[in-house]
Tab-separated table of C-alpha atoms and ligand atoms in Angstrom:
chain	number	residue	atom	x	y	z
A	20	MET	CA	-18.620	29.700	1.654
A	21	ARG	CA	-15.442	27.962	3.068
A	22	ARG	CA	-16.788	24.540	2.161
A	23	SER	CA	-17.569	25.512	-1.346
A	24	LEU	CA	-14.162	27.111	-1.864
A	25	GLU	CA	-12.541	23.872	-0.545
A	26	LYS	CA	-14.534	21.697	-2.839
A	27	LEU	CA	-13.865	23.856	-5.804
A	28	PHE	CA	-10.073	24.013	-5.272
A	29	PHE	CA	-9.598	20.431	-3.834
A	30	CYS	CA	-7.612	19.513	-6.901
A	31	ARG	CA	-5.828	22.965	-7.138
A	32	PRO	CA	-3.654	22.922	-3.973
A	33	ARG	CA	-1.641	25.940	-4.988
A	34	ILE	CA	-4.797	28.042	-5.032
A	35	LEU	CA	-5.946	26.299	-1.867
A	36	ASN	CA	-2.753	27.171	-0.213
A	37	LEU	CA	-3.344	30.942	-0.786
A	38	LEU	CA	-6.919	30.605	0.483
A	39	HIS	CA	-5.742	28.686	3.545
A	40	TRP	CA	-3.050	31.357	4.287
A	41	ALA	CA	-5.693	33.988	4.129
A	42	ASN	CA	-7.879	31.973	6.374
A	43	LEU	CA	-10.572	31.558	3.754
A	44	ALA	CA	-10.416	27.810	3.381
A	45	ASN	CA	-9.560	24.835	5.667
A	46	ALA	CA	-7.074	22.168	5.091
A	47	THR	CA	-8.692	19.301	3.179
A	48	SER	CA	-8.938	15.562	3.515
A	49	GLN	CA	-10.618	12.505	1.845
A	50	THR	CA	-10.988	10.971	5.219
A	51	ILE	CA	-14.700	11.434	6.027
A	52	PRO	CA	-15.930	12.919	9.506
A	53	ALA	CA	-17.029	9.526	10.741
A	54	GLU	CA	-13.561	8.105	10.005
A	55	LEU	CA	-11.867	11.014	11.725
A	56	GLU	CA	-14.146	10.453	14.721
A	57	ALA	CA	-12.962	6.903	14.855
A	58	LEU	CA	-9.329	7.950	14.655
A	59	GLU	CA	-9.920	10.410	17.523
A	60	ARG	CA	-11.558	7.614	19.652
A	61	TYR	CA	-8.826	4.990	19.106
A	62	ALA	CA	-5.868	7.352	19.416
A	63	ALA	CA	-7.067	8.839	22.676
A	64	GLY	CA	-4.396	8.490	25.432
A	65	ALA	CA	-1.786	7.005	23.025
A	66	GLY	CA	1.943	7.612	23.808
A	67	GLN	CA	3.820	6.804	20.549
A	68	ALA	CA	1.700	7.030	17.443
A	69	LEU	CA	2.500	6.886	13.727
A	70	GLU	CA	0.681	8.306	10.648
A	71	ILE	CA	1.795	7.142	7.197
A	72	GLY	CA	0.401	9.611	4.660
A	73	THR	CA	-0.222	13.008	6.226
A	74	TYR	CA	-0.910	15.271	3.223
A	75	GLN	CA	-2.503	18.540	4.520
A	76	GLY	CA	-2.454	17.517	8.239
A	77	VAL	CA	-6.200	17.076	8.816
A	78	SER	CA	-6.087	13.521	10.476
A	79	ALA	CA	-2.721	14.320	12.091
A	80	ALA	CA	-4.099	17.324	13.966
A	81	ILE	CA	-7.128	15.246	15.290
A	82	ILE	CA	-4.802	12.329	16.345
A	83	ALA	CA	-2.201	14.478	17.951
A	84	ARG	CA	-4.681	16.499	19.972
A	85	VAL	CA	-5.968	13.441	21.898
A	86	LEU	CA	-2.668	11.750	22.621
A	87	GLY	CA	-1.755	11.074	26.205
A	88	PRO	CA	0.575	13.314	28.290
A	89	GLY	CA	4.016	13.374	26.482
A	90	GLY	CA	2.581	11.563	23.450
A	91	LEU	CA	4.162	11.990	20.051
A	92	LEU	CA	2.747	11.461	16.619
A	93	HIS	CA	5.360	10.511	14.007
A	94	CYS	CA	4.127	11.779	10.665
A	95	VAL	CA	5.556	10.135	7.464
A	96	ASP	CA	5.056	11.793	4.082
A	97	PRO	CA	7.354	12.683	1.167
A	98	TRP	CA	5.449	15.938	0.369
A	99	GLN	CA	7.155	15.440	-2.998
A	100	GLU	CA	8.390	18.738	-4.648
A	101	THR	CA	6.308	19.417	-7.647
A	102	SER	CA	9.097	21.127	-9.591
A	103	GLU	CA	12.746	22.110	-8.737
A	104	ARG	CA	11.602	25.627	-7.715
A	105	GLN	CA	8.308	24.939	-6.127
A	106	ASN	CA	7.604	23.401	-2.783
A	107	ASN	CA	4.569	21.107	-2.553
A	108	PRO	CA	1.595	23.368	-1.502
A	109	CYS	CA	0.284	20.558	0.636
A	110	TRP	CA	3.477	20.784	2.819
A	111	ALA	CA	2.762	24.515	3.382
A	112	ILE	CA	-0.944	23.878	4.245
A	113	CYS	CA	0.076	21.146	6.572
A	114	GLN	CA	2.625	23.096	8.588
A	115	ARG	CA	0.193	26.012	8.908
A	116	HIS	CA	-2.708	23.714	9.792
A	117	LEU	CA	-0.688	21.940	12.596
A	118	ARG	CA	0.545	25.257	13.889
A	119	ARG	CA	-2.979	26.732	13.958
A	120	SER	CA	-4.307	23.602	15.584
A	121	GLY	CA	-1.783	24.026	18.463
A	122	VAL	CA	-0.369	20.491	17.990
A	123	LYS	CA	3.107	21.161	16.606
A	124	ASN	CA	4.860	20.137	19.863
A	125	ARG	CA	3.141	16.711	19.612
A	126	ILE	CA	4.272	16.091	16.085
A	127	ARG	CA	7.544	14.791	14.704
A	128	ILE	CA	7.712	15.028	10.891
A	129	LEU	CA	9.649	12.348	9.081
A	130	ARG	CA	9.663	13.668	5.491
A	131	GLY	CA	10.143	10.828	3.012
A	132	TYR	CA	8.530	7.564	1.695
A	133	SER	CA	7.654	5.102	4.516
A	134	ARG	CA	10.309	2.602	3.208
A	135	GLU	CA	12.991	5.350	3.410
A	136	VAL	CA	12.354	6.574	6.987
A	137	ALA	CA	11.027	3.259	8.596
A	138	ASN	CA	14.200	2.998	10.637
A	139	GLN	CA	13.445	6.313	12.253
A	140	VAL	CA	10.022	5.109	13.502
A	141	PRO	CA	9.951	3.888	17.100
A	142	ASP	CA	9.726	0.206	17.596
A	143	ARG	CA	7.002	0.263	20.224
A	144	LEU	CA	3.764	2.000	18.902
A	145	ASP	CA	0.342	2.342	20.621
A	146	PHE	CA	-1.533	3.675	17.681
A	147	ALA	CA	-0.998	3.910	13.833
A	148	PHE	CA	-2.939	5.272	10.975
A	149	ILE	CA	-1.989	3.963	7.520
A	150	ASP	CA	-3.109	6.196	4.639
A	151	GLY	CA	-0.145	6.464	2.250
A	152	ASP	CA	0.351	4.487	-0.952
A	153	HIS	CA	-2.730	2.355	-1.608
A	154	SER	CA	-1.134	0.114	-4.210
A	155	TRP	CA	-0.518	-3.535	-3.415
A	156	GLU	CA	3.233	-3.045	-2.950
A	157	GLY	CA	2.671	0.224	-1.100
A	158	ILE	CA	0.326	-1.285	1.525
A	159	LYS	CA	2.448	-4.409	1.740
A	160	THR	CA	5.476	-2.300	2.690
A	161	ASP	CA	3.468	-0.173	5.248
A	162	TRP	CA	1.885	-3.276	6.796
A	163	THR	CA	5.303	-4.919	7.234
A	164	ILE	CA	6.678	-1.861	8.961
A	165	VAL	CA	3.703	-1.182	11.194
A	166	SER	CA	2.607	-4.770	12.080
A	167	GLU	CA	6.063	-5.437	13.530
A	168	LYS	CA	6.237	-2.298	15.650
A	169	MET	CA	2.775	-2.447	17.263
A	170	LEU	CA	2.644	-3.193	20.977
A	171	PRO	CA	0.137	-5.880	22.090
A	172	GLY	CA	-3.147	-3.991	22.607
A	173	GLY	CA	-2.047	-1.235	20.128
A	174	VAL	CA	-4.548	-0.228	17.503
A	175	VAL	CA	-3.906	0.079	13.720
A	176	CYS	CA	-6.348	1.999	11.420
A	177	LEU	CA	-6.127	1.468	7.769
A	178	HIS	CA	-7.793	3.807	5.260
A	179	ASP	CA	-9.341	2.383	2.023
A	180	SER	CA	-9.507	-1.259	3.208
A	181	PHE	CA	-13.196	-1.591	2.412
A	182	THR	CA	-15.342	-0.407	-0.444
A	183	PRO	CA	-17.999	1.620	1.143
A	184	THR	CA	-21.675	0.884	0.255
A	185	GLY	CA	-22.756	2.706	-2.868
A	186	GLU	CA	-19.122	3.453	-3.789
A	187	ASP	CA	-18.365	0.428	-5.999
A	188	TRP	CA	-15.944	2.421	-8.159
A	189	ARG	CA	-13.747	2.786	-5.094
A	190	ARG	CA	-11.621	-0.321	-4.917
A	191	PRO	CA	-7.871	0.347	-4.574
A	192	ASP	CA	-5.444	-2.493	-4.268
A	193	SER	CA	-5.301	-1.874	-0.555
A	194	CYS	CA	-8.828	-3.386	-0.333
A	195	ALA	CA	-7.652	-6.592	-2.025
A	196	TYR	CA	-4.498	-6.645	0.291
A	197	PHE	CA	-6.623	-6.138	3.333
A	198	GLU	CA	-8.957	-9.032	2.354
A	199	LYS	CA	-6.220	-11.478	1.350
A	200	VAL	CA	-3.426	-10.720	3.800
A	201	ILE	CA	-4.234	-8.340	6.737
A	202	GLN	CA	-7.624	-9.915	7.697
A	203	ASN	CA	-5.860	-13.280	7.982
A	204	ASP	CA	-2.959	-12.048	10.085
A	205	PRO	CA	-3.292	-14.027	13.429
A	206	ARG	CA	-1.429	-11.293	15.317
A	207	PHE	CA	-4.408	-8.896	14.896
A	208	CYS	CA	-8.210	-8.877	15.315
A	209	LEU	CA	-10.696	-6.621	13.465
A	210	VAL	CA	-12.521	-4.518	15.973
A	211	GLU	CA	-14.552	-2.078	13.751
A	212	VAL	CA	-15.165	-0.895	10.290
A	213	VAL	CA	-16.163	2.701	9.595
A	214	HIS	CA	-16.841	3.476	5.993
A	215	SER	CA	-13.508	2.549	4.278
A	216	LEU	CA	-11.536	2.435	7.489
A	217	ALA	CA	-10.593	-0.858	9.168
A	218	VAL	CA	-9.629	-0.825	12.863
A	219	LEU	CA	-7.494	-3.648	14.156
A	220	ARG	CA	-6.064	-4.471	17.518
A	221	LYS	CA	-2.757	-6.320	18.067
A	222	ILE	CA	-3.423	-9.422	20.234
A	223	LYS	CA	-0.016	-10.862	20.408
B	1008	SAM	C1	-4.872	10.360	1.230
B	1008	SAM	S1	-3.526	11.367	1.613
B	1008	SAM	C2	-3.396	11.311	3.377
B	1008	SAM	C3	-4.596	12.020	3.910
B	1008	SAM	C4	-4.431	12.269	5.496
B	1008	SAM	N1	-4.199	11.024	6.152
B	1008	SAM	C5	-5.816	12.805	6.092
B	1008	SAM	O1	-6.636	12.011	6.281
B	1008	SAM	O2	-5.736	14.038	6.212
B	1008	SAM	C6	-2.047	10.371	1.133
B	1008	SAM	C7	-0.763	10.855	1.407
B	1008	SAM	O3	0.133	9.803	1.374
B	1008	SAM	C8	1.426	10.290	0.896
B	1008	SAM	N2	2.204	9.079	0.452
B	1008	SAM	C9	2.068	8.345	-0.713
B	1008	SAM	N3	2.920	7.330	-0.651
B	1008	SAM	C10	3.642	7.417	0.450
B	1008	SAM	C11	4.543	6.450	1.110
B	1008	SAM	N4	5.057	5.434	0.506
B	1008	SAM	N5	4.972	6.942	2.340
B	1008	SAM	C12	4.444	7.919	2.950
B	1008	SAM	N6	3.462	8.686	2.456
B	1008	SAM	C13	2.999	8.514	1.311
B	1008	SAM	C14	1.053	11.244	-0.172
B	1008	SAM	O4	2.174	12.103	-0.401
B	1008	SAM	C15	-0.221	11.902	0.394
B	1008	SAM	O5	0.144	13.117	0.961
């Protein structure tokens, strides 16, 4: 019942927000369970973590829950207003989802585009999940910000970096940027691919 309501109203976040408020639907995400499980594994024990693109808070809640003692997840998203009067319903769902998940005290919200709030992100990160703007310029901006700030040994996960088998229609520019630029960055090595998700570790 919950799953079918979520599927039905995935593209109608205002209705989804009402259902979520009434506890009739969960927060939604395009990140599949296997990818969420990988995020959980690689974020475990991290101190300073970053997520670019938080949407309704699904991946953020999973990452925040497994951080080490005193760990903090910095969540970057503009949650752009849909009109002058109306708040973005994904922002309302996200706040409620993080509160219900019991992780609000492990999350610092940076509301804005990554290029606008980059100077508020700490310089020494153990873990990052990039899932914001998947255009060439968007991922280029995010990779420039994140790659500089990762500590040696730190892990970066990038969504939509590979076209999953059988999903040939799914080829955002972030896949091309990954293939041409990120995969050849000598500071990082690829440790795992899960569906569309690339997992890299900083080596120097
Ligand atoms: C695919 S959703 C994120 C889903 C989320 N990571 C999850 O798995 O639950 C992408 C989000 O990125 C945000 N976004 C788009 N461009 C951005 C940018 N330049 N900086 C930060 N966030 C951005 C959008 O507002 C949207 O909420």
